[in-house]
mmCIF file of C-alpha atoms and ligand atoms in Angstrom:
data_model
loop_
_atom_site.group_PDB
_atom_site.id
_atom_site.type_symbol
_atom_site.label_atom_id
_atom_site.label_comp_id
_atom_site.label_asym_id
_atom_site.label_seq_id
_atom_site.Cartn_x
_atom_site.Cartn_y
_atom_site.Cartn_z
ATOM 1 C CA MET A 1 -20.987 2.005 -12.422
ATOM 2 C CA GLN A 2 -21.861 1.742 -16.341
ATOM 3 C CA ALA A 3 -22.995 -1.934 -17.957
ATOM 4 C CA GLY A 4 -21.562 -3.326 -20.989
ATOM 5 C CA ALA A 5 -22.925 -2.827 -24.276
ATOM 6 C CA ASN A 6 -23.587 -5.389 -26.641
ATOM 7 C CA HIS A 7 -21.565 -4.009 -29.765
ATOM 8 C CA GLU A 8 -18.541 -5.039 -31.236
ATOM 9 C CA THR A 9 -17.592 -1.216 -31.667
ATOM 10 C CA LEU A 10 -17.027 -0.739 -28.291
ATOM 11 C CA ALA A 11 -14.911 -3.898 -27.867
ATOM 12 C CA GLY A 12 -12.615 -1.929 -25.928
ATOM 13 C CA PHE A 13 -15.000 -0.683 -23.547
ATOM 14 C CA ASN A 14 -16.632 -3.983 -22.935
ATOM 15 C CA GLN A 15 -13.258 -5.731 -22.339
ATOM 16 C CA ALA A 16 -13.063 -3.290 -19.796
ATOM 17 C CA VAL A 17 -15.961 -3.854 -18.028
ATOM 18 C CA VAL A 18 -14.778 -7.542 -18.297
ATOM 19 C CA LEU A 19 -11.610 -6.894 -16.543
ATOM 20 C CA ASP A 20 -13.060 -4.521 -13.705
ATOM 21 C CA ARG A 21 -15.345 -6.896 -12.687
ATOM 22 C CA ILE A 22 -12.677 -9.451 -12.502
ATOM 23 C CA ARG A 23 -9.992 -7.075 -10.869
ATOM 24 C CA ARG A 24 -12.724 -6.190 -8.328
ATOM 25 C CA SER A 25 -13.550 -10.019 -7.363
ATOM 26 C CA GLU A 26 -11.344 -11.639 -4.623
ATOM 27 C CA HIS A 27 -11.121 -14.956 -5.773
ATOM 28 C CA GLY A 28 -11.860 -14.478 -9.690
ATOM 29 C CA LEU A 29 -15.045 -15.081 -11.635
ATOM 30 C CA SER A 30 -16.581 -17.622 -13.835
ATOM 31 C CA ARG A 31 -17.835 -16.742 -17.039
ATOM 32 C CA VAL A 32 -21.501 -17.258 -15.839
ATOM 33 C CA GLU A 33 -21.014 -14.911 -13.241
ATOM 34 C CA LEU A 34 -19.040 -12.587 -15.671
ATOM 35 C CA THR A 35 -22.305 -12.294 -17.980
ATOM 36 C CA GLU A 36 -24.212 -11.757 -14.530
ATOM 37 C CA ALA A 37 -21.919 -8.845 -13.259
ATOM 38 C CA SER A 38 -21.181 -7.079 -16.459
ATOM 39 C CA GLY A 39 -24.453 -7.193 -17.997
ATOM 40 C CA LEU A 40 -23.149 -8.546 -21.463
ATOM 41 C CA SER A 41 -23.923 -11.665 -23.154
ATOM 42 C CA ALA A 42 -22.872 -14.758 -22.753
ATOM 43 C CA GLN A 43 -20.945 -14.967 -26.328
ATOM 44 C CA SER A 44 -19.450 -11.509 -25.448
ATOM 45 C CA VAL A 45 -18.138 -12.825 -22.698
ATOM 46 C CA SER A 46 -16.721 -15.757 -24.219
ATOM 47 C CA ASN A 47 -14.987 -14.053 -26.847
ATOM 48 C CA ILE A 48 -13.616 -11.440 -24.706
ATOM 49 C CA THR A 49 -12.262 -14.072 -22.181
ATOM 50 C CA ARG A 50 -10.847 -15.803 -24.950
ATOM 51 C CA ARG A 51 -9.031 -13.013 -26.127
ATOM 52 C CA LEU A 52 -8.118 -11.941 -22.827
ATOM 53 C CA ILE A 53 -6.248 -15.337 -22.145
ATOM 54 C CA GLU A 54 -4.483 -15.635 -25.400
ATOM 55 C CA VAL A 55 -2.846 -12.434 -24.599
ATOM 56 C CA GLY A 56 -2.150 -13.632 -20.986
ATOM 57 C CA ILE A 57 -3.781 -11.153 -19.145
ATOM 58 C CA ILE A 58 -6.124 -13.564 -17.276
ATOM 59 C CA ARG A 59 -6.021 -17.122 -16.859
ATOM 60 C CA GLU A 60 -8.442 -20.003 -15.870
ATOM 61 C CA GLY A 61 -7.562 -20.510 -12.102
ATOM 62 C CA ALA A 62 -9.673 -23.023 -9.504
ATOM 63 C CA LYS A 63 -12.419 -24.636 -9.912
ATOM 64 C CA VAL A 64 -15.580 -23.023 -7.746
ATOM 65 C CA ARG A 65 -18.819 -24.685 -7.015
ATOM 66 C CA SER A 66 -21.769 -22.306 -6.555
ATOM 67 C CA GLY A 67 -25.006 -24.274 -6.217
ATOM 68 C CA PRO A 68 -25.829 -27.422 -7.998
ATOM 69 C CA GLY A 69 -24.414 -28.549 -11.560
ATOM 70 C CA LYS A 70 -20.645 -28.934 -12.458
ATOM 71 C CA PRO A 71 -18.140 -26.516 -10.786
ATOM 72 C CA ARG A 72 -17.297 -23.567 -12.646
ATOM 73 C CA THR A 73 -13.605 -22.134 -13.638
ATOM 74 C CA ALA A 74 -12.933 -18.968 -11.850
ATOM 75 C CA LEU A 75 -11.103 -16.756 -14.328
ATOM 76 C CA GLU A 76 -8.462 -14.458 -12.543
ATOM 77 C CA LEU A 77 -6.070 -11.488 -13.469
ATOM 78 C CA VAL A 78 -2.096 -12.238 -14.151
ATOM 79 C CA VAL A 79 -0.873 -9.396 -11.999
ATOM 80 C CA ASP A 80 2.221 -9.605 -13.408
ATOM 81 C CA SER A 81 1.687 -9.973 -17.060
ATOM 82 C CA ARG A 82 1.675 -6.290 -17.797
ATOM 83 C CA PHE A 83 2.862 -3.384 -15.592
ATOM 84 C CA ALA A 84 2.246 0.544 -15.528
ATOM 85 C CA VAL A 85 5.520 3.011 -14.977
ATOM 86 C CA GLY A 86 4.905 6.347 -12.803
ATOM 87 C CA VAL A 87 6.780 9.314 -12.949
ATOM 88 C CA HIS A 88 6.460 12.276 -10.745
ATOM 89 C CA LEU A 89 7.957 15.351 -11.805
ATOM 90 C CA ASP A 90 8.403 17.678 -8.626
ATOM 91 C CA PRO A 91 10.547 20.594 -8.325
ATOM 92 C CA GLY A 92 12.938 19.033 -6.213
ATOM 93 C CA ALA A 93 12.954 15.639 -7.254
ATOM 94 C CA ILE A 94 12.095 12.948 -9.820
ATOM 95 C CA THR A 95 10.271 9.696 -8.116
ATOM 96 C CA LEU A 96 9.698 6.697 -10.209
ATOM 97 C CA VAL A 97 7.379 3.327 -9.685
ATOM 98 C CA VAL A 98 6.482 0.410 -11.595
ATOM 99 C CA LEU A 99 3.320 -0.793 -10.421
ATOM 100 C CA ASP A 100 1.786 -4.598 -11.460
ATOM 101 C CA LEU A 101 -1.922 -4.910 -12.844
ATOM 102 C CA VAL A 102 -3.497 -4.664 -8.946
ATOM 103 C CA GLY A 103 -1.385 -1.682 -8.344
ATOM 104 C CA ASP A 104 1.396 -2.843 -6.156
ATOM 105 C CA VAL A 105 4.585 -1.170 -6.470
ATOM 106 C CA ARG A 106 7.477 -3.847 -7.827
ATOM 107 C CA ALA A 107 10.364 -1.592 -8.362
ATOM 108 C CA ARG A 108 11.291 2.507 -7.137
ATOM 109 C CA ALA A 109 13.584 4.752 -7.652
ATOM 110 C CA HIS A 110 13.914 8.537 -6.199
ATOM 111 C CA VAL A 111 16.090 11.216 -8.209
ATOM 112 C CA ASP A 112 17.358 14.434 -6.675
ATOM 113 C CA MET A 113 16.732 17.496 -8.836
ATOM 114 C CA PRO A 114 19.465 20.089 -9.261
ATOM 115 C CA SER A 115 18.163 23.351 -8.198
ATOM 116 C CA SER A 116 16.654 24.621 -11.075
ATOM 117 C CA PRO A 117 16.104 21.538 -13.296
ATOM 118 C CA GLN A 118 15.920 22.401 -17.204
ATOM 119 C CA PRO A 119 13.347 20.468 -19.537
ATOM 120 C CA GLU A 120 16.104 18.944 -21.717
ATOM 121 C CA GLU A 121 18.336 17.229 -19.086
ATOM 122 C CA THR A 122 15.184 16.468 -17.075
ATOM 123 C CA ILE A 123 13.525 14.572 -19.789
ATOM 124 C CA GLN A 124 16.974 12.605 -20.673
ATOM 125 C CA ARG A 125 17.150 11.663 -17.262
ATOM 126 C CA MET A 126 13.565 10.217 -16.956
ATOM 127 C CA ALA A 127 13.895 8.321 -19.772
ATOM 128 C CA GLU A 128 17.208 6.636 -18.652
ATOM 129 C CA GLU A 129 15.810 5.908 -15.139
ATOM 130 C CA ILE A 130 12.731 4.404 -16.537
ATOM 131 C CA THR A 131 14.987 1.956 -18.473
ATOM 132 C CA ALA A 132 16.997 1.401 -15.542
ATOM 133 C CA LEU A 133 14.337 0.594 -13.362
ATOM 134 C CA LEU A 134 12.684 -1.872 -15.927
ATOM 135 C CA ASP A 135 15.947 -3.321 -16.706
ATOM 136 C CA GLY A 136 16.716 -3.277 -13.132
ATOM 137 C CA SER A 137 13.820 -5.596 -12.173
ATOM 138 C CA GLY A 138 13.928 -7.613 -15.335
ATOM 139 C CA ILE A 139 10.551 -6.086 -16.819
ATOM 140 C CA SER A 140 10.562 -6.289 -20.462
ATOM 141 C CA HIS A 141 9.319 -3.352 -22.312
ATOM 142 C CA ASP A 142 7.110 -5.355 -24.205
ATOM 143 C CA ALA A 143 5.288 -5.770 -20.962
ATOM 144 C CA VAL A 144 4.688 -2.217 -20.148
ATOM 145 C CA LEU A 145 1.322 -1.064 -20.683
ATOM 146 C CA GLY A 146 2.340 3.039 -20.844
ATOM 147 C CA VAL A 147 4.138 5.595 -18.810
ATOM 148 C CA GLY A 148 2.093 8.023 -16.408
ATOM 149 C CA VAL A 149 3.967 11.356 -15.621
ATOM 150 C CA ALA A 150 2.402 13.482 -13.110
ATOM 151 C CA SER A 151 3.330 17.173 -13.419
ATOM 152 C CA PRO A 152 2.663 20.350 -11.210
ATOM 153 C CA GLY A 153 -0.232 22.292 -13.415
ATOM 154 C CA PRO A 154 -0.988 23.874 -14.949
ATOM 155 C CA ILE A 155 -0.705 21.546 -18.175
ATOM 156 C CA ASP A 156 -2.064 21.456 -21.557
ATOM 157 C CA HIS A 157 -3.487 18.140 -21.776
ATOM 158 C CA GLY A 158 -4.628 17.734 -25.046
ATOM 159 C CA GLY A 159 -1.371 18.517 -26.323
ATOM 160 C CA GLY A 160 0.598 16.627 -23.339
ATOM 161 C CA VAL A 161 2.123 20.188 -22.503
ATOM 162 C CA VAL A 162 3.924 20.992 -19.121
ATOM 163 C CA VAL A 163 2.704 24.725 -19.187
ATOM 164 C CA GLY A 164 4.921 26.837 -17.045
ATOM 165 C CA PRO A 165 4.719 25.555 -13.476
ATOM 166 C CA ALA A 166 5.261 28.441 -10.880
ATOM 167 C CA LEU A 167 8.059 26.296 -9.023
ATOM 168 C CA LEU A 168 9.844 25.306 -12.372
ATOM 169 C CA SER A 169 11.542 28.166 -13.704
ATOM 170 C CA GLY A 170 12.484 27.383 -17.449
ATOM 171 C CA TRP A 171 9.664 24.982 -18.056
ATOM 172 C CA ARG A 172 7.322 27.117 -20.623
ATOM 173 C CA GLU A 173 5.367 25.060 -22.883
ATOM 174 C CA VAL A 174 7.623 21.864 -22.557
ATOM 175 C CA PRO A 175 5.626 18.900 -24.146
ATOM 176 C CA LEU A 176 6.659 16.359 -21.915
ATOM 177 C CA ARG A 177 4.641 14.077 -23.208
ATOM 178 C CA ASP A 178 6.110 13.327 -26.813
ATOM 179 C CA ALA A 179 9.514 14.258 -25.876
ATOM 180 C CA LEU A 180 9.816 11.213 -23.150
ATOM 181 C CA SER A 181 7.369 8.533 -25.399
ATOM 182 C CA GLU A 182 9.766 9.548 -27.933
ATOM 183 C CA ARG A 183 12.934 8.470 -26.072
ATOM 184 C CA THR A 184 11.367 5.387 -24.150
ATOM 185 C CA GLY A 185 9.516 4.222 -27.287
ATOM 186 C CA LEU A 186 6.400 3.475 -24.962
ATOM 187 C CA PRO A 187 3.125 5.314 -24.765
ATOM 188 C CA THR A 188 3.215 8.045 -22.665
ATOM 189 C CA ILE A 189 0.287 10.027 -20.695
ATOM 190 C CA LEU A 190 0.793 13.417 -18.606
ATOM 191 C CA ASP A 191 -1.667 14.416 -16.159
ATOM 192 C CA LYS A 192 -1.844 16.958 -13.322
ATOM 193 C CA ASP A 193 0.114 15.786 -9.745
ATOM 194 C CA VAL A 194 -3.247 16.163 -7.917
ATOM 195 C CA THR A 195 -5.165 14.791 -10.245
ATOM 196 C CA ALA A 196 -3.008 11.249 -10.404
ATOM 197 C CA VAL A 197 -2.772 10.962 -6.792
ATOM 198 C CA ALA A 198 -6.672 11.380 -6.844
ATOM 199 C CA VAL A 199 -6.752 8.213 -9.293
ATOM 200 C CA ALA A 200 -4.205 6.384 -7.305
ATOM 201 C CA GLU A 201 -6.629 7.048 -3.893
ATOM 202 C CA MET A 202 -9.372 4.971 -6.233
ATOM 203 C CA TRP A 203 -6.879 2.892 -7.623
ATOM 204 C CA VAL A 204 -5.095 1.372 -4.290
ATOM 205 C CA GLY A 205 -6.013 3.763 -1.228
ATOM 206 C CA ASP A 206 -8.812 1.612 0.893
ATOM 207 C CA HIS A 207 -11.695 4.278 0.510
ATOM 208 C CA GLY A 208 -15.129 1.522 -0.290
ATOM 209 C CA GLY A 209 -16.487 1.178 -3.745
ATOM 210 C CA SER A 210 -17.949 4.221 -4.900
ATOM 211 C CA PRO A 211 -16.520 7.367 -2.689
ATOM 212 C CA ASN A 212 -17.002 10.903 -2.936
ATOM 213 C CA LEU A 213 -13.153 12.365 -1.681
ATOM 214 C CA GLY A 214 -10.983 15.492 -1.976
ATOM 215 C CA SER A 215 -7.512 14.479 -2.043
ATOM 216 C CA ILE A 216 -5.378 17.298 -0.626
ATOM 217 C CA TYR A 217 -1.583 16.886 -1.618
ATOM 218 C CA LEU A 218 0.833 18.501 0.452
ATOM 219 C CA GLY A 219 4.200 19.068 -1.583
ATOM 220 C CA THR A 220 6.302 21.946 -2.805
ATOM 221 C CA GLY A 221 2.787 23.292 -3.174
ATOM 222 C CA VAL A 222 -0.869 22.767 -2.198
ATOM 223 C CA GLY A 223 -3.462 21.152 -4.607
ATOM 224 C CA LEU A 224 -6.796 19.040 -4.493
ATOM 225 C CA GLY A 225 -7.808 16.236 -6.525
ATOM 226 C CA VAL A 226 -11.411 14.750 -6.598
ATOM 227 C CA VAL A 227 -13.294 11.811 -7.192
ATOM 228 C CA ILE A 228 -17.364 11.844 -7.014
ATOM 229 C CA ALA A 229 -19.162 8.658 -7.080
ATOM 230 C CA GLY A 230 -16.019 6.925 -8.013
ATOM 231 C CA GLU A 231 -14.760 8.974 -10.978
ATOM 232 C CA VAL A 232 -12.439 11.356 -11.294
ATOM 233 C CA LEU A 233 -13.225 15.027 -11.679
ATOM 234 C CA ARG A 234 -10.637 16.606 -13.603
ATOM 235 C CA GLY A 235 -12.535 20.259 -14.447
ATOM 236 C CA GLY A 236 -13.200 22.070 -17.956
ATOM 237 C CA TYR A 237 -9.279 21.761 -18.939
ATOM 238 C CA ASN A 238 -7.737 19.202 -16.917
ATOM 239 C CA ASN A 239 -6.426 22.159 -14.456
ATOM 240 C CA VAL A 240 -9.177 21.246 -11.435
ATOM 241 C CA GLY A 241 -7.805 21.321 -7.664
ATOM 242 C CA GLU A 242 -5.865 24.767 -7.383
ATOM 243 C CA ILE A 243 -6.676 25.428 -3.933
ATOM 244 C CA GLY A 244 -3.862 27.756 -3.082
ATOM 245 C CA HIS A 245 -5.523 30.795 -2.831
ATOM 246 C CA LEU A 246 -8.528 29.509 -0.638
ATOM 247 C CA TYR A 247 -8.481 31.804 2.702
ATOM 248 C CA SER A 248 -6.988 30.121 5.625
ATOM 249 C CA GLY A 249 -8.512 31.841 8.251
ATOM 250 C CA SER A 250 -5.383 33.769 9.714
ATOM 251 C CA ASP A 251 -3.714 36.802 7.579
ATOM 252 C CA GLU A 252 -0.306 35.447 8.108
ATOM 253 C CA PRO A 253 1.862 34.989 5.852
ATOM 254 C CA THR A 254 1.356 37.216 2.744
ATOM 255 C CA HIS A 255 1.208 34.629 -0.491
ATOM 256 C CA GLY A 256 3.498 35.202 -3.502
ATOM 257 C CA CYS A 257 0.127 36.087 -5.249
ATOM 258 C CA GLY A 258 0.157 39.639 -3.222
ATOM 259 C CA ARG A 259 -2.983 38.616 -1.096
ATOM 260 C CA ARG A 260 -2.937 37.631 2.511
ATOM 261 C CA GLY A 261 -3.900 34.542 4.313
ATOM 262 C CA CYS A 262 -3.786 32.351 1.330
ATOM 263 C CA LEU A 263 -3.763 28.747 2.264
ATOM 264 C CA GLY A 264 -0.603 28.337 0.080
ATOM 265 C CA ALA A 265 1.124 30.430 2.073
ATOM 266 C CA ALA A 266 0.083 28.686 5.337
ATOM 267 C CA VAL A 267 1.329 25.825 4.745
ATOM 268 C CA HIS A 268 4.267 26.493 2.701
ATOM 269 C CA PRO A 269 7.142 24.440 4.186
ATOM 270 C CA ARG A 270 9.502 27.466 3.885
ATOM 271 C CA PHE A 271 7.027 29.725 5.824
ATOM 272 C CA LEU A 272 7.011 27.122 8.314
ATOM 273 C CA VAL A 273 10.774 26.751 8.268
ATOM 274 C CA GLN A 274 11.427 30.341 8.801
ATOM 275 C CA ARG A 275 9.049 30.670 11.610
ATOM 276 C CA GLY A 276 10.835 27.715 13.178
ATOM 277 C CA GLN A 277 13.981 30.094 12.707
ATOM 278 C CA THR A 278 12.622 33.093 14.240
ATOM 279 C CA ASP A 279 11.491 31.227 17.176
ATOM 280 C CA GLY A 280 15.086 29.717 17.409
ATOM 281 C CA LEU A 281 13.802 26.387 17.232
ATOM 282 C CA LEU A 282 15.389 25.549 14.104
ATOM 283 C CA PRO A 283 19.164 26.810 12.936
ATOM 284 C CA ALA A 284 18.949 30.101 11.756
ATOM 285 C CA SER A 285 20.092 30.443 7.918
ATOM 286 C CA HIS A 286 21.675 33.888 5.965
ATOM 287 C CA ASP A 287 20.026 33.092 2.587
ATOM 288 C CA ASP A 288 17.231 31.321 1.457
ATOM 289 C CA VAL A 289 17.434 27.971 2.634
ATOM 290 C CA PRO A 290 18.165 25.696 -0.312
ATOM 291 C CA PRO A 291 15.376 22.626 -1.432
ATOM 292 C CA ASP A 292 17.075 19.946 0.351
ATOM 293 C CA GLN A 293 17.916 21.985 3.242
ATOM 294 C CA LEU A 294 14.397 23.069 3.472
ATOM 295 C CA ASP A 295 13.377 19.455 3.319
ATOM 296 C CA LYS A 296 15.766 18.507 6.406
ATOM 297 C CA LEU A 297 14.239 21.552 8.429
ATOM 298 C CA TYR A 298 11.097 20.797 8.228
ATOM 299 C CA ARG A 299 11.458 17.079 8.692
ATOM 300 C CA LEU A 300 13.336 18.225 12.087
ATOM 301 C CA LEU A 301 10.246 20.474 12.989
ATOM 302 C CA GLY A 302 8.376 17.613 12.321
ATOM 303 C CA SER A 303 10.011 15.003 14.510
ATOM 304 C CA LEU A 304 10.096 18.299 17.092
ATOM 305 C CA ALA A 305 6.429 19.108 17.273
ATOM 306 C CA GLU A 306 5.993 15.122 17.650
ATOM 307 C CA ALA A 307 8.348 15.083 20.441
ATOM 308 C CA GLY A 308 6.159 17.845 22.560
ATOM 309 C CA GLU A 309 8.198 20.736 21.872
ATOM 310 C CA PRO A 310 5.743 23.383 22.254
ATOM 311 C CA ARG A 311 6.724 26.078 19.669
ATOM 312 C CA ALA A 312 7.193 23.472 17.007
ATOM 313 C CA ARG A 313 3.582 22.309 18.176
ATOM 314 C CA LYS A 314 2.551 25.640 17.830
ATOM 315 C CA ILE A 315 3.731 26.250 14.000
ATOM 316 C CA VAL A 316 2.119 22.609 13.397
ATOM 317 C CA SER A 317 -0.955 24.076 14.942
ATOM 318 C CA GLY A 318 -0.886 26.903 12.813
ATOM 319 C CA VAL A 319 -0.867 24.156 9.863
ATOM 320 C CA ALA A 320 -3.864 22.462 11.296
ATOM 321 C CA ALA A 321 -6.017 25.439 11.544
ATOM 322 C CA ALA A 322 -5.416 26.580 8.057
ATOM 323 C CA LEU A 323 -6.185 22.991 6.775
ATOM 324 C CA THR A 324 -9.610 22.309 8.810
ATOM 325 C CA HIS A 325 -10.674 26.060 7.304
ATOM 326 C CA ALA A 326 -9.855 24.608 3.747
ATOM 327 C CA ILE A 327 -11.337 21.481 4.154
ATOM 328 C CA GLU A 328 -14.685 22.920 5.679
ATOM 329 C CA ASP A 329 -15.162 24.897 2.448
ATOM 330 C CA ILE A 330 -13.831 22.018 0.098
ATOM 331 C CA ALA A 331 -16.117 20.033 1.412
ATOM 332 C CA ASN A 332 -18.743 22.009 1.033
ATOM 333 C CA VAL A 333 -18.560 23.024 -2.024
ATOM 334 C CA LEU A 334 -17.996 19.704 -2.988
ATOM 335 C CA ASP A 335 -20.357 17.988 -1.005
ATOM 336 C CA LEU A 336 -17.455 15.198 0.067
ATOM 337 C CA ASP A 337 -18.042 12.028 2.284
ATOM 338 C CA ARG A 338 -14.314 11.612 2.802
ATOM 339 C CA VAL A 339 -10.970 14.175 2.611
ATOM 340 C CA VAL A 340 -7.545 12.470 2.415
ATOM 341 C CA LEU A 341 -4.384 14.055 3.295
ATOM 342 C CA GLY A 342 -1.399 13.153 1.971
ATOM 343 C CA GLY A 343 1.851 14.224 -0.326
ATOM 344 C CA PRO A 344 5.541 14.543 0.509
ATOM 345 C CA MET A 345 5.247 17.311 2.904
ATOM 346 C CA TRP A 346 2.197 15.224 4.674
ATOM 347 C CA GLN A 347 4.292 12.625 6.582
ATOM 348 C CA PRO A 348 6.600 14.762 9.005
ATOM 349 C CA ILE A 349 3.449 16.578 10.803
ATOM 350 C CA SER A 350 0.871 13.949 10.016
ATOM 351 C CA ARG A 351 0.054 12.715 13.694
ATOM 352 C CA GLN A 352 -0.249 16.156 15.442
ATOM 353 C CA VAL A 353 -2.162 17.562 12.103
ATOM 354 C CA LEU A 354 -4.544 14.673 11.714
ATOM 355 C CA ARG A 355 -5.279 14.278 15.209
ATOM 356 C CA GLU A 356 -6.417 18.152 15.334
ATOM 357 C CA VAL A 357 -8.111 18.343 11.681
ATOM 358 C CA SER A 358 -10.058 15.274 12.950
ATOM 359 C CA GLY A 359 -11.266 17.111 16.247
ATOM 360 C CA MET A 360 -12.591 20.141 14.273
ATOM 361 C CA ASN A 361 -16.003 21.397 14.794
ATOM 362 C CA ARG A 362 -18.334 19.910 12.478
ATOM 363 C CA ASP A 363 -21.004 22.421 12.572
ATOM 364 C CA GLY A 364 -19.357 24.258 9.428
ATOM 365 C CA ILE A 365 -20.106 21.655 7.548
ATOM 366 C CA VAL A 366 -23.627 22.029 5.846
ATOM 367 C CA ALA A 367 -24.459 18.534 4.911
ATOM 368 C CA ARG A 368 -23.046 17.195 8.093
ATOM 369 C CA LYS A 369 -26.596 16.104 9.235
ATOM 370 C CA ILE A 370 -27.006 13.605 6.015
ATOM 371 C CA HIS A 371 -24.197 12.539 6.026
ATOM 372 C CA GLU A 372 -20.268 11.962 7.923
ATOM 373 C CA ILE A 373 -17.281 13.633 6.864
ATOM 374 C CA GLU A 374 -14.505 11.691 7.365
ATOM 375 C CA ILE A 375 -10.541 12.922 7.150
ATOM 376 C CA VAL A 376 -8.241 10.298 7.385
ATOM 377 C CA GLY A 377 -4.434 10.393 5.947
ATOM 378 C CA SER A 378 -3.111 8.905 2.916
ATOM 379 C CA GLU A 379 -1.756 5.452 2.775
ATOM 380 C CA LEU A 380 0.139 6.086 -0.174
ATOM 381 C CA GLY A 381 3.397 7.585 1.258
ATOM 382 C CA GLU A 382 5.843 9.469 -0.021
ATOM 383 C CA SER A 383 5.751 8.181 -3.735
ATOM 384 C CA ALA A 384 1.998 8.881 -4.026
ATOM 385 C CA GLY A 385 2.587 11.546 -7.302
ATOM 386 C CA ALA A 386 4.484 8.131 -8.931
ATOM 387 C CA ILE A 387 2.156 6.009 -7.926
ATOM 388 C CA GLY A 388 -0.786 8.245 -9.216
ATOM 389 C CA ALA A 389 1.036 8.338 -12.324
ATOM 390 C CA ALA A 390 1.158 4.804 -12.973
ATOM 391 C CA CYS A 391 -2.696 4.411 -11.869
ATOM 392 C CA LEU A 392 -3.617 6.873 -14.620
ATOM 393 C CA VAL A 393 -2.405 4.118 -17.207
ATOM 394 C CA LEU A 394 -4.128 1.447 -15.362
ATOM 395 C CA ASP A 395 -7.076 3.331 -15.112
ATOM 396 C CA HIS A 396 -6.927 3.794 -18.840
ATOM 397 C CA PHE A 397 -6.705 0.382 -19.889
ATOM 398 C CA LEU A 398 -8.388 -1.152 -16.897
ATOM 399 C CA SER A 399 -11.135 0.579 -15.969
ATOM 400 C CA PRO A 400 -14.586 1.255 -18.161
ATOM 401 C CA THR A 401 -15.315 4.508 -16.363
ATOM 402 C CA SER A 402 -12.149 6.169 -17.112
ATOM 403 C CA THR A 403 -11.900 9.495 -19.373
ATOM 404 C CA GLN A 404 -10.044 8.700 -22.210
ATOM 405 C CA LEU A 405 -6.781 10.179 -21.691
ATOM 406 C CA GLN A 406 -4.840 10.844 -24.631
ATOM 407 C CA PHE A 407 -1.681 9.425 -24.896
ATOM 408 C CA ALA A 408 1.772 10.356 -26.966
ATOM 409 C CA ALA A 409 0.602 7.716 -29.877
ATOM 410 C CA ARG A 410 3.418 5.248 -31.489
ATOM 411 C CA GLY A 411 2.164 2.836 -34.070
ATOM 412 C CA THR A 412 -1.395 1.296 -33.246
ATOM 413 C CA THR A 413 -2.881 0.009 -30.505
ATOM 414 C CA SER A 414 -5.779 -2.606 -29.507
ATOM 415 C CA GLY A 415 -5.392 -2.232 -25.971
ATOM 416 C CA PHE A 416 -4.401 -5.600 -24.547
ATOM 417 C CA GLY A 417 -4.595 -7.600 -28.196
ATOM 418 C CA GLY A 418 -2.135 -7.747 -30.354
ATOM 419 C CA THR A 419 0.168 -5.083 -30.044
ATOM 420 C CA ARG A 420 -0.124 -2.557 -26.829
ATOM 421 C CA ARG A 421 2.469 0.005 -28.618
ATOM 422 C CA MET A 422 0.715 2.891 -29.257
HETATM 423 ZN ZN1 ZN B 1 -2.715 33.253 -2.785
#
């Protein structure tokens, strides 16, 4: 991690360094400890902490005695002094959360979407839900640092534009970030869903201080978020992580791209449900299964597998095999020591898949003699995308190593000083 620099123009960065050290400490840090931990001068630490106390984001806590001399006052984060809103745009639903400064969920909402949600009404609905969520939890808009939105890719990050996700018909070049910011009056940030989830794994997942992890997201599509040495990789144009066309190890089924054996097809809920229907395991349907029905049948398949039904287990084993194949390639390309599996489609099949994937033969992992690779299930649950979106905001304001993401700006800002509206 970078140390602080004693330069006035870096006040924002130094402030983030100080906040980061306080946030990571278990019982707060004294000014002396902060000076040692941050690499900043005592004067800089004194100035920054005074400003942060003034705006109520940290406070003086208990006296701590460490060694001789008079006891020191620990500075601690005021966890409910500021909040971050996260919105996950998914073809099937909008999920929203409010997080406090340590990433705990303080409020949550889930809105099912019509079968082909249009941009204008969706953005309006998002804005209304944000207001309702904040009002319902008694959180003032002034205490909200910003809104993070996680969207399926591809996105135009600089412009805050949803470019045209495959599964959201009618969404072409939608300036989601600015439109939502205008309706809520809150600073807003847009990132790709899988990247947001990787940020959440870093913030609230339990992966140690400086993980090298890949977070595989199973949603309506499949994607990868990447964290190397504790920093999120976004790719050259913020669209990293398209793993849907990796080879799954099996030639069935044909993917939407026209090729055979793509991971995106092998783990797609629609394909798995159709197999269950062909096998006589799940109730047949005449037409294409609508999204809400698909979700129910997918969960039924998962519970049948969990109960030991042999045909269901075989289908879920196919997912485990495809993921195993992909994990090997991903771990080799990125030299990871941890792979985290999650997303809304993960939970119903998680136990069997994790068991089978964890037992994979590691011979194909080139660096296995140098370091272990762990494969774990995410603990973020089904709101992972929304939690990730809110973590983008926390990361922007509280982490000195964050990529400076582009917010839709309203007015001016000085981070936690005076005005926070951007
Ligand atoms: Zn493909």
